[in-house]
Amino acid sequence: MRRSFFALVAATVVALAPALCQTPSGAAQPEKITWAIVIHGGAGGKGNTTPADQPLSAREQLIADYLKTGCDVLSTGGTALDACEKVVRAFEDSGKFNTGKGATSTGKGSYSLDASIMDGSNVGFGAVSSVKAIKNPISAARAVMSTKDHVLLMGPGAEEFAKDKGLEIVPPSYFNATKGKKGGFNDDFDEEDHGTVGCVCLDQKGNIAAATSTGGRGVVLPGRVGDTPICGAGTYANNKTCAVSGTGTGEQFVRHVAAHTISDLMEYKGMSAKQAAEEVVFKILPKGSGGLIVVAYDGEVAHPFNGGAMARGAADSTGRLEVGIGKAMRKAK
Ligand code: ASP
């Protein structure tokens, strides 16, 4: 009896070992998170209905693949900024999301790209807006941030700047939106499943970063700019608090300064990342606005949404690797 009790205790300790570690006083503590990443592929669309015991759907697998792209950077000591840029570039090149090559039509085959990136270590911010010829707007946003005295370039000026920086310039025919009625929508993805993309990361040095890239929210007035290139609206990062990337009706994120408000709630009200993110998504933003992803300075993550079925994935140094489209998250490989 006594022996089986000890065997049970030993088995329990072995089972919990990956998640718990001992402090000098002997008390069990959750394993410290040394890096973490959350990504999203837009807030529209239908939830996934694949049963939990079935393989991931094609769209879930795509999110898992991009998540692993970021994990590879972070787990080998790469920076949060590099991971954010690399993941978002992959989304931009895929043609399967409302970003880069796959940017949605804003009406009559036209399109307009916005992107931003933020470095939480020094609150550096860079963005481009209303560009049409830059293959990877997120890299142009990073180049703007690198100037240190500019935060947002738009239109032809931004394109000229990107060209001077050696970034790839592409003709309109590169973008799916110019190819007919279906606009930027790829055959194997529904229109509503075709979203803005974002990535937030914590790296092993304790730096956090956020990046967002979009083709906007569909047919809009010419010249419309949404939340993505606006610091504190669709993107924000500060090592003191968190990194945030939003997706949904950009006008609401701008009106409520959504991303920065999460940081403020953490800094001035002592909320956790999850509490602050849920306060903004469920109490401040109107229902149906969209959702956002957050990673905090301590690796805590959150990804609430208040409409549609946000496609998202989260991973960290403890072995977490999960994706979700709709309410539930599922383990990924
Ligand atoms: N927030 C983006 C915008 O309003 C669109 C989206 O995330 O779906 O430009």
CSV table of C-alpha atoms and ligand atoms in Angstrom, one decimal:
chain,number,residue,atom,x,y,z
A,1,MET,CA,0.0,0.0,0.0
A,2,ARG,CA,2.8,2.4,1.1
A,3,ARG,CA,4.9,1.4,-1.8
A,4,SER,CA,2.1,2.0,-4.4
A,5,PHE,CA,1.5,5.4,-2.8
A,6,PHE,CA,5.1,6.3,-3.4
A,7,ALA,CA,5.0,4.9,-6.9
A,8,LEU,CA,2.0,7.1,-7.6
A,9,VAL,CA,3.7,10.2,-6.3
A,10,ALA,CA,6.8,9.4,-8.4
A,11,ALA,CA,4.8,8.9,-11.5
A,12,THR,CA,2.9,12.2,-11.0
A,13,VAL,CA,6.2,14.1,-10.5
A,14,VAL,CA,7.6,12.6,-13.7
A,15,ALA,CA,4.4,13.4,-15.6
A,16,LEU,CA,4.4,17.1,-14.4
A,17,ALA,CA,8.2,17.5,-14.9
A,18,PRO,CA,8.0,19.3,-18.3
A,19,ALA,CA,5.5,21.9,-17.0
A,20,LEU,CA,6.9,22.5,-13.5
A,21,CYS,CA,10.3,23.2,-12.2
A,22,GLN,CA,11.6,23.4,-8.6
A,23,THR,CA,12.5,26.6,-6.9
A,24,PRO,CA,15.4,26.6,-4.3
A,25,SER,CA,12.7,26.4,-1.6
A,26,GLY,CA,11.4,23.2,-3.3
A,27,ALA,CA,8.0,24.7,-4.3
A,28,ALA,CA,6.8,23.8,-7.8
A,29,GLN,CA,6.6,26.7,-10.2
A,30,PRO,CA,5.3,26.8,-13.8
A,31,GLU,CA,8.2,26.5,-16.2
A,32,LYS,CA,9.5,30.0,-17.2
A,33,ILE,CA,8.5,31.0,-20.8
A,34,THR,CA,11.7,32.1,-22.6
A,35,TRP,CA,10.0,32.9,-25.9
A,36,ALA,CA,6.5,33.0,-27.2
A,37,ILE,CA,4.6,33.8,-30.4
A,38,VAL,CA,1.0,34.4,-31.5
A,39,ILE,CA,-0.1,34.9,-35.1
A,40,HIS,CA,-3.4,35.6,-36.8
A,41,GLY,CA,-4.8,35.3,-40.3
A,42,GLY,CA,-7.8,37.6,-40.0
A,43,ALA,CA,-11.1,37.8,-38.0
A,44,GLY,CA,-13.7,37.0,-40.7
A,45,GLY,CA,-14.9,33.7,-41.9
A,46,LYS,CA,-16.5,30.6,-40.5
A,47,GLY,CA,-15.3,28.6,-37.5
A,48,ASN,CA,-13.6,25.3,-38.1
A,49,THR,CA,-15.9,22.3,-37.6
A,50,THR,CA,-13.3,19.5,-37.9
A,51,PRO,CA,-13.7,17.2,-34.9
A,52,ALA,CA,-10.8,17.4,-32.4
A,53,ASP,CA,-9.6,13.8,-33.2
A,54,GLN,CA,-9.4,14.5,-37.0
A,55,PRO,CA,-6.3,16.0,-38.7
A,56,LEU,CA,-6.1,19.8,-39.0
A,57,SER,CA,-7.9,21.4,-41.9
A,58,ALA,CA,-5.8,22.9,-44.7
A,59,ARG,CA,-6.3,26.4,-43.4
A,60,GLU,CA,-5.4,25.3,-39.8
A,61,GLN,CA,-2.3,23.6,-41.1
A,62,LEU,CA,-1.3,26.7,-43.0
A,63,ILE,CA,-1.5,28.7,-39.7
A,64,ALA,CA,0.5,26.0,-38.0
A,65,ASP,CA,3.2,26.1,-40.7
A,66,TYR,CA,3.6,29.9,-40.4
A,67,LEU,CA,3.6,29.5,-36.6
A,68,LYS,CA,6.5,27.1,-36.9
A,69,THR,CA,8.4,29.5,-39.2
A,70,GLY,CA,8.3,32.0,-36.2
A,71,CYS,CA,9.2,29.2,-33.7
A,72,ASP,CA,12.3,28.3,-35.7
A,73,VAL,CA,13.6,31.9,-35.4
A,74,LEU,CA,12.7,32.3,-31.7
A,75,SER,CA,13.9,28.9,-30.4
A,76,THR,CA,17.3,29.4,-32.0
A,77,GLY,CA,17.8,32.8,-30.3
A,78,GLY,CA,16.6,35.0,-33.1
A,79,THR,CA,14.9,38.4,-32.4
A,80,ALA,CA,11.2,39.1,-32.0
A,81,LEU,CA,11.5,41.6,-34.8
A,82,ASP,CA,13.1,39.1,-37.2
A,83,ALA,CA,10.4,36.5,-36.3
A,84,CYS,CA,7.6,39.0,-36.9
A,85,GLU,CA,9.0,40.1,-40.2
A,86,LYS,CA,9.7,36.6,-41.5
A,87,VAL,CA,6.2,35.3,-40.6
A,88,VAL,CA,4.4,38.2,-42.1
A,89,ARG,CA,6.5,38.0,-45.3
A,90,ALA,CA,5.5,34.4,-45.6
A,91,PHE,CA,1.8,35.4,-45.3
A,92,GLU,CA,2.3,38.2,-47.8
A,93,ASP,CA,3.9,35.9,-50.4
A,94,SER,CA,1.3,33.1,-50.0
A,95,GLY,CA,-1.5,34.8,-51.9
A,96,LYS,CA,-4.0,33.1,-49.6
A,97,PHE,CA,-4.6,36.0,-47.1
A,98,ASN,CA,-5.6,39.6,-47.4
A,99,THR,CA,-2.1,40.8,-47.5
A,100,GLY,CA,0.7,41.2,-50.1
A,101,LYS,CA,0.0,39.2,-53.2
A,102,GLY,CA,-3.4,38.2,-51.9
A,103,ALA,CA,-4.6,41.7,-51.0
A,104,THR,CA,-8.4,42.0,-51.4
A,105,SER,CA,-9.9,44.2,-54.1
A,106,THR,CA,-11.0,47.6,-52.8
A,107,GLY,CA,-13.3,48.0,-55.8
A,108,LYS,CA,-12.9,47.6,-59.6
A,109,GLY,CA,-9.8,45.5,-59.3
A,110,SER,CA,-8.0,48.2,-57.3
A,111,TYR,CA,-6.1,47.3,-54.1
A,112,SER,CA,-4.1,49.2,-51.4
A,113,LEU,CA,-1.6,47.7,-49.0
A,114,ASP,CA,-0.9,48.8,-45.4
A,115,ALA,CA,1.6,47.4,-43.0
A,116,SER,CA,3.3,48.3,-39.7
A,117,ILE,CA,5.9,46.9,-37.3
A,118,MET,CA,6.9,47.9,-33.8
A,119,ASP,CA,9.9,47.2,-31.6
A,120,GLY,CA,8.9,47.0,-27.9
A,121,SER,CA,12.5,47.5,-26.8
A,122,ASN,CA,12.6,51.2,-27.8
A,123,VAL,CA,9.0,51.8,-28.9
A,124,GLY,CA,10.3,52.2,-32.5
A,125,PHE,CA,7.5,52.1,-35.0
A,126,GLY,CA,7.4,52.0,-38.8
A,127,ALA,CA,4.6,51.8,-41.3
A,128,VAL,CA,3.6,52.1,-44.9
A,129,SER,CA,0.1,53.0,-46.2
A,130,SER,CA,-1.7,52.9,-49.5
A,131,VAL,CA,1.1,51.3,-51.4
A,132,LYS,CA,0.5,49.2,-54.6
A,133,ALA,CA,3.9,48.2,-55.9
A,134,ILE,CA,5.9,46.9,-52.9
A,135,LYS,CA,6.1,43.1,-52.8
A,136,ASN,CA,6.5,42.9,-49.0
A,137,PRO,CA,5.0,46.0,-47.3
A,138,ILE,CA,6.1,44.6,-43.9
A,139,SER,CA,9.8,44.9,-44.9
A,140,ALA,CA,9.2,48.5,-46.1
A,141,ALA,CA,7.6,49.2,-42.7
A,142,ARG,CA,10.7,47.9,-41.0
A,143,ALA,CA,12.9,50.1,-43.2
A,144,VAL,CA,10.8,53.1,-42.3
A,145,MET,CA,11.3,52.2,-38.6
A,146,SER,CA,15.0,52.0,-39.2
A,147,THR,CA,15.2,55.6,-40.3
A,148,LYS,CA,14.4,56.5,-36.6
A,149,ASP,CA,13.0,59.9,-37.5
A,150,HIS,CA,10.0,58.8,-39.6
A,151,VAL,CA,7.1,56.5,-38.6
A,152,LEU,CA,4.8,56.4,-41.6
A,153,LEU,CA,5.3,56.8,-45.3
A,154,MET,CA,2.4,56.5,-47.8
A,155,GLY,CA,1.8,56.1,-51.5
A,156,PRO,CA,4.4,56.9,-54.1
A,157,GLY,CA,6.8,58.3,-51.6
A,158,ALA,CA,6.8,55.0,-49.7
A,159,GLU,CA,7.3,53.1,-52.9
A,160,GLU,CA,10.2,55.3,-53.9
A,161,PHE,CA,11.7,54.9,-50.4
A,162,ALA,CA,11.3,51.1,-50.6
A,163,LYS,CA,13.0,51.0,-54.0
A,164,ASP,CA,15.9,53.1,-52.7
A,165,LYS,CA,16.3,50.6,-49.9
A,166,GLY,CA,16.6,47.7,-52.4
A,167,LEU,CA,13.2,46.2,-51.6
A,168,GLU,CA,11.4,44.3,-54.4
A,169,ILE,CA,9.0,46.3,-56.5
A,170,VAL,CA,6.4,44.4,-58.5
A,171,PRO,CA,3.9,45.3,-61.3
A,172,PRO,CA,0.1,45.3,-60.6
A,173,SER,CA,-0.3,42.0,-62.4
A,174,TYR,CA,1.6,40.4,-59.4
A,175,PHE,CA,-1.5,41.0,-57.2
A,176,ASN,CA,-4.4,38.7,-57.3
A,177,ALA,CA,-6.9,41.6,-57.0
A,178,THR,CA,-6.1,42.7,-60.5
A,179,LYS,CA,-7.0,39.2,-61.9
A,180,GLY,CA,-10.8,39.4,-62.1
A,181,LYS,CA,-14.0,39.1,-60.2
A,182,LYS,CA,-12.7,37.0,-57.4
A,183,GLY,CA,-10.2,39.7,-56.5
A,184,GLY,CA,-7.6,38.5,-54.1
A,185,PHE,CA,-9.5,35.4,-53.1
A,186,ASN,CA,-7.8,32.1,-53.8
A,187,ASP,CA,-9.9,29.2,-55.1
A,188,ASP,CA,-9.5,27.0,-52.1
A,189,PHE,CA,-10.3,29.7,-49.5
A,190,ASP,CA,-13.7,31.4,-49.0
A,191,GLU,CA,-13.8,35.1,-49.4
A,192,GLU,CA,-14.6,35.6,-45.7
A,193,ASP,CA,-11.7,33.3,-44.7
A,194,HIS,CA,-9.2,35.5,-46.4
A,195,GLY,CA,-7.9,37.8,-43.7
A,196,THR,CA,-5.4,40.4,-42.6
A,197,VAL,CA,-2.4,38.9,-40.9
A,198,GLY,CA,-0.4,39.7,-37.8
A,199,CYS,CA,2.3,38.3,-35.5
A,200,VAL,CA,3.5,39.2,-32.0
A,201,CYS,CA,6.6,37.7,-30.4
A,202,LEU,CA,8.7,37.6,-27.2
A,203,ASP,CA,12.3,36.6,-27.8
A,204,GLN,CA,14.9,35.0,-25.5
A,205,LYS,CA,16.4,38.4,-24.7
A,206,GLY,CA,13.0,39.6,-23.3
A,207,ASN,CA,12.3,41.9,-26.3
A,208,ILE,CA,8.8,41.9,-27.8
A,209,ALA,CA,7.6,43.0,-31.2
A,210,ALA,CA,4.4,43.3,-33.2
A,211,ALA,CA,3.6,43.3,-37.0
A,212,THR,CA,0.5,43.6,-39.0
A,213,SER,CA,-0.1,43.6,-42.8
A,214,THR,CA,-3.4,44.0,-44.7
A,215,GLY,CA,-5.1,44.8,-48.0
A,216,GLY,CA,-7.8,46.6,-46.0
A,217,ARG,CA,-11.5,45.8,-45.5
A,218,GLY,CA,-12.9,45.3,-49.0
A,219,VAL,CA,-14.7,47.9,-51.0
A,220,VAL,CA,-14.1,51.3,-49.4
A,221,LEU,CA,-13.8,55.0,-50.4
A,222,PRO,CA,-10.6,55.7,-52.4
A,223,GLY,CA,-7.9,56.9,-50.1
A,224,ARG,CA,-9.3,55.0,-47.0
A,225,VAL,CA,-6.7,54.1,-44.4
A,226,GLY,CA,-7.5,51.7,-41.6
A,227,ASP,CA,-6.0,50.8,-38.3
A,228,THR,CA,-3.0,48.7,-39.5
A,229,PRO,CA,-0.5,51.5,-40.2
A,230,ILE,CA,-1.7,53.5,-37.2
A,231,CYS,CA,0.5,53.2,-34.1
A,232,GLY,CA,-1.5,52.1,-31.1
A,233,ALA,CA,-4.6,51.2,-33.2
A,234,GLY,CA,-3.9,48.0,-35.0
A,235,THR,CA,-0.3,47.5,-33.8
A,236,TYR,CA,1.6,48.3,-30.7
A,237,ALA,CA,4.6,46.9,-28.7
A,238,ASN,CA,6.3,48.0,-25.5
A,239,ASN,CA,8.7,45.7,-23.5
A,240,LYS,CA,7.1,47.1,-20.3
A,241,THR,CA,3.7,45.5,-21.2
A,242,CYS,CA,2.9,43.6,-24.4
A,243,ALA,CA,2.8,43.4,-28.1
A,244,VAL,CA,-0.6,43.6,-30.0
A,245,SER,CA,-1.8,43.0,-33.5
A,246,GLY,CA,-5.5,43.5,-34.4
A,247,THR,CA,-7.8,42.5,-37.2
A,248,GLY,CA,-11.3,43.5,-38.0
A,249,THR,CA,-13.1,46.8,-38.8
A,250,GLY,CA,-10.1,49.1,-38.6
A,251,GLU,CA,-12.2,52.2,-38.0
A,252,GLN,CA,-13.2,50.8,-34.6
A,253,PHE,CA,-9.6,49.9,-33.7
A,254,VAL,CA,-8.6,53.5,-34.5
A,255,ARG,CA,-11.5,55.1,-32.6
A,256,HIS,CA,-10.8,53.1,-29.5
A,257,VAL,CA,-7.0,53.1,-29.9
A,258,ALA,CA,-7.4,49.4,-29.2
A,259,ALA,CA,-3.8,48.1,-29.2
A,260,HIS,CA,-2.4,50.9,-27.0
A,261,THR,CA,-5.3,50.6,-24.6
A,262,ILE,CA,-4.4,47.0,-23.8
A,263,SER,CA,-0.9,48.2,-22.9
A,264,ASP,CA,-2.3,51.0,-20.8
A,265,LEU,CA,-4.6,48.6,-18.9
A,266,MET,CA,-1.6,46.4,-18.1
A,267,GLU,CA,0.6,49.3,-17.1
A,268,TYR,CA,-1.7,51.5,-15.1
A,269,LYS,CA,-4.4,49.1,-13.9
A,270,GLY,CA,-2.1,46.1,-13.3
A,271,MET,CA,-4.2,43.8,-15.5
A,272,SER,CA,-2.8,40.6,-17.0
A,273,ALA,CA,-2.5,40.4,-20.8
A,274,LYS,CA,-5.6,38.2,-21.0
A,275,GLN,CA,-7.6,40.5,-18.7
A,276,ALA,CA,-6.6,43.6,-20.7
A,277,ALA,CA,-7.2,42.0,-24.1
A,278,GLU,CA,-10.7,40.8,-23.0
A,279,GLU,CA,-11.6,44.2,-21.5
A,280,VAL,CA,-10.8,45.8,-24.9
A,281,VAL,CA,-12.4,43.2,-27.1
A,282,PHE,CA,-15.5,42.4,-25.0
A,283,LYS,CA,-16.2,45.7,-23.3
A,284,ILE,CA,-14.7,48.5,-25.3
A,285,LEU,CA,-14.8,47.5,-29.0
A,286,PRO,CA,-18.4,47.1,-30.4
A,287,LYS,CA,-19.5,43.5,-30.9
A,288,GLY,CA,-18.5,42.3,-34.4
A,289,SER,CA,-15.4,44.5,-34.6
A,290,GLY,CA,-12.9,41.6,-34.9
A,291,GLY,CA,-10.2,40.4,-32.6
A,292,LEU,CA,-6.5,40.8,-31.6
A,293,ILE,CA,-3.5,38.8,-30.5
A,294,VAL,CA,-1.3,39.7,-27.6
A,295,VAL,CA,2.0,38.5,-26.1
A,296,ALA,CA,3.1,40.0,-22.8
A,297,TYR,CA,6.6,40.6,-21.5
A,298,ASP,CA,6.3,37.4,-19.4
A,299,GLY,CA,5.1,35.2,-22.3
A,300,GLU,CA,1.4,35.2,-21.3
A,301,VAL,CA,-0.7,35.2,-24.5
A,302,ALA,CA,-4.2,36.1,-25.4
A,303,HIS,CA,-6.3,36.0,-28.6
A,304,PRO,CA,-9.9,37.1,-28.0
A,305,PHE,CA,-12.3,38.1,-30.8
A,306,ASN,CA,-15.9,39.4,-30.8
A,307,GLY,CA,-17.1,38.4,-34.2
A,308,GLY,CA,-16.4,36.0,-37.0
A,309,ALA,CA,-13.9,33.2,-36.3
A,310,MET,CA,-10.4,34.6,-35.9
A,311,ALA,CA,-7.7,32.2,-37.4
A,312,ARG,CA,-4.9,32.1,-35.0
A,313,GLY,CA,-2.0,30.1,-33.6
A,314,ALA,CA,0.1,30.3,-30.4
A,315,ALA,CA,3.4,28.6,-29.4
A,316,ASP,CA,6.0,29.0,-26.8
A,317,SER,CA,9.2,27.6,-25.3
A,318,THR,CA,7.3,25.1,-23.0
A,319,GLY,CA,6.1,23.1,-26.0
A,320,ARG,CA,2.7,24.8,-26.5
A,321,LEU,CA,1.8,24.7,-30.3
A,322,GLU,CA,-1.9,25.2,-31.0
A,323,VAL,CA,-4.1,26.7,-33.7
A,324,GLY,CA,-7.8,27.7,-33.7
A,325,ILE,CA,-10.4,29.0,-36.2
A,326,GLY,CA,-13.4,29.7,-34.1
A,327,LYS,CA,-13.7,29.1,-30.4
A,328,ALA,CA,-11.6,26.1,-29.6
A,329,MET,CA,-7.8,25.8,-30.0
A,330,ARG,CA,-6.4,22.5,-31.2
A,331,LYS,CA,-3.0,21.0,-30.8
A,332,ALA,CA,-0.8,21.2,-33.8
A,333,LYS,CA,2.5,19.5,-34.9
B,1,ASP,N1,-8.2,46.0,-39.9
B,1,ASP,C1,-8.1,45.9,-41.3
B,1,ASP,C2,-8.5,47.3,-41.9
B,1,ASP,O1,-9.5,47.8,-41.4
B,1,ASP,C3,-8.9,44.9,-42.0
B,1,ASP,C4,-9.0,43.5,-41.3
B,1,ASP,O2,-8.3,43.3,-40.4
B,1,ASP,O3,-9.7,42.7,-41.8
B,1,ASP,O4,-7.8,47.8,-42.7
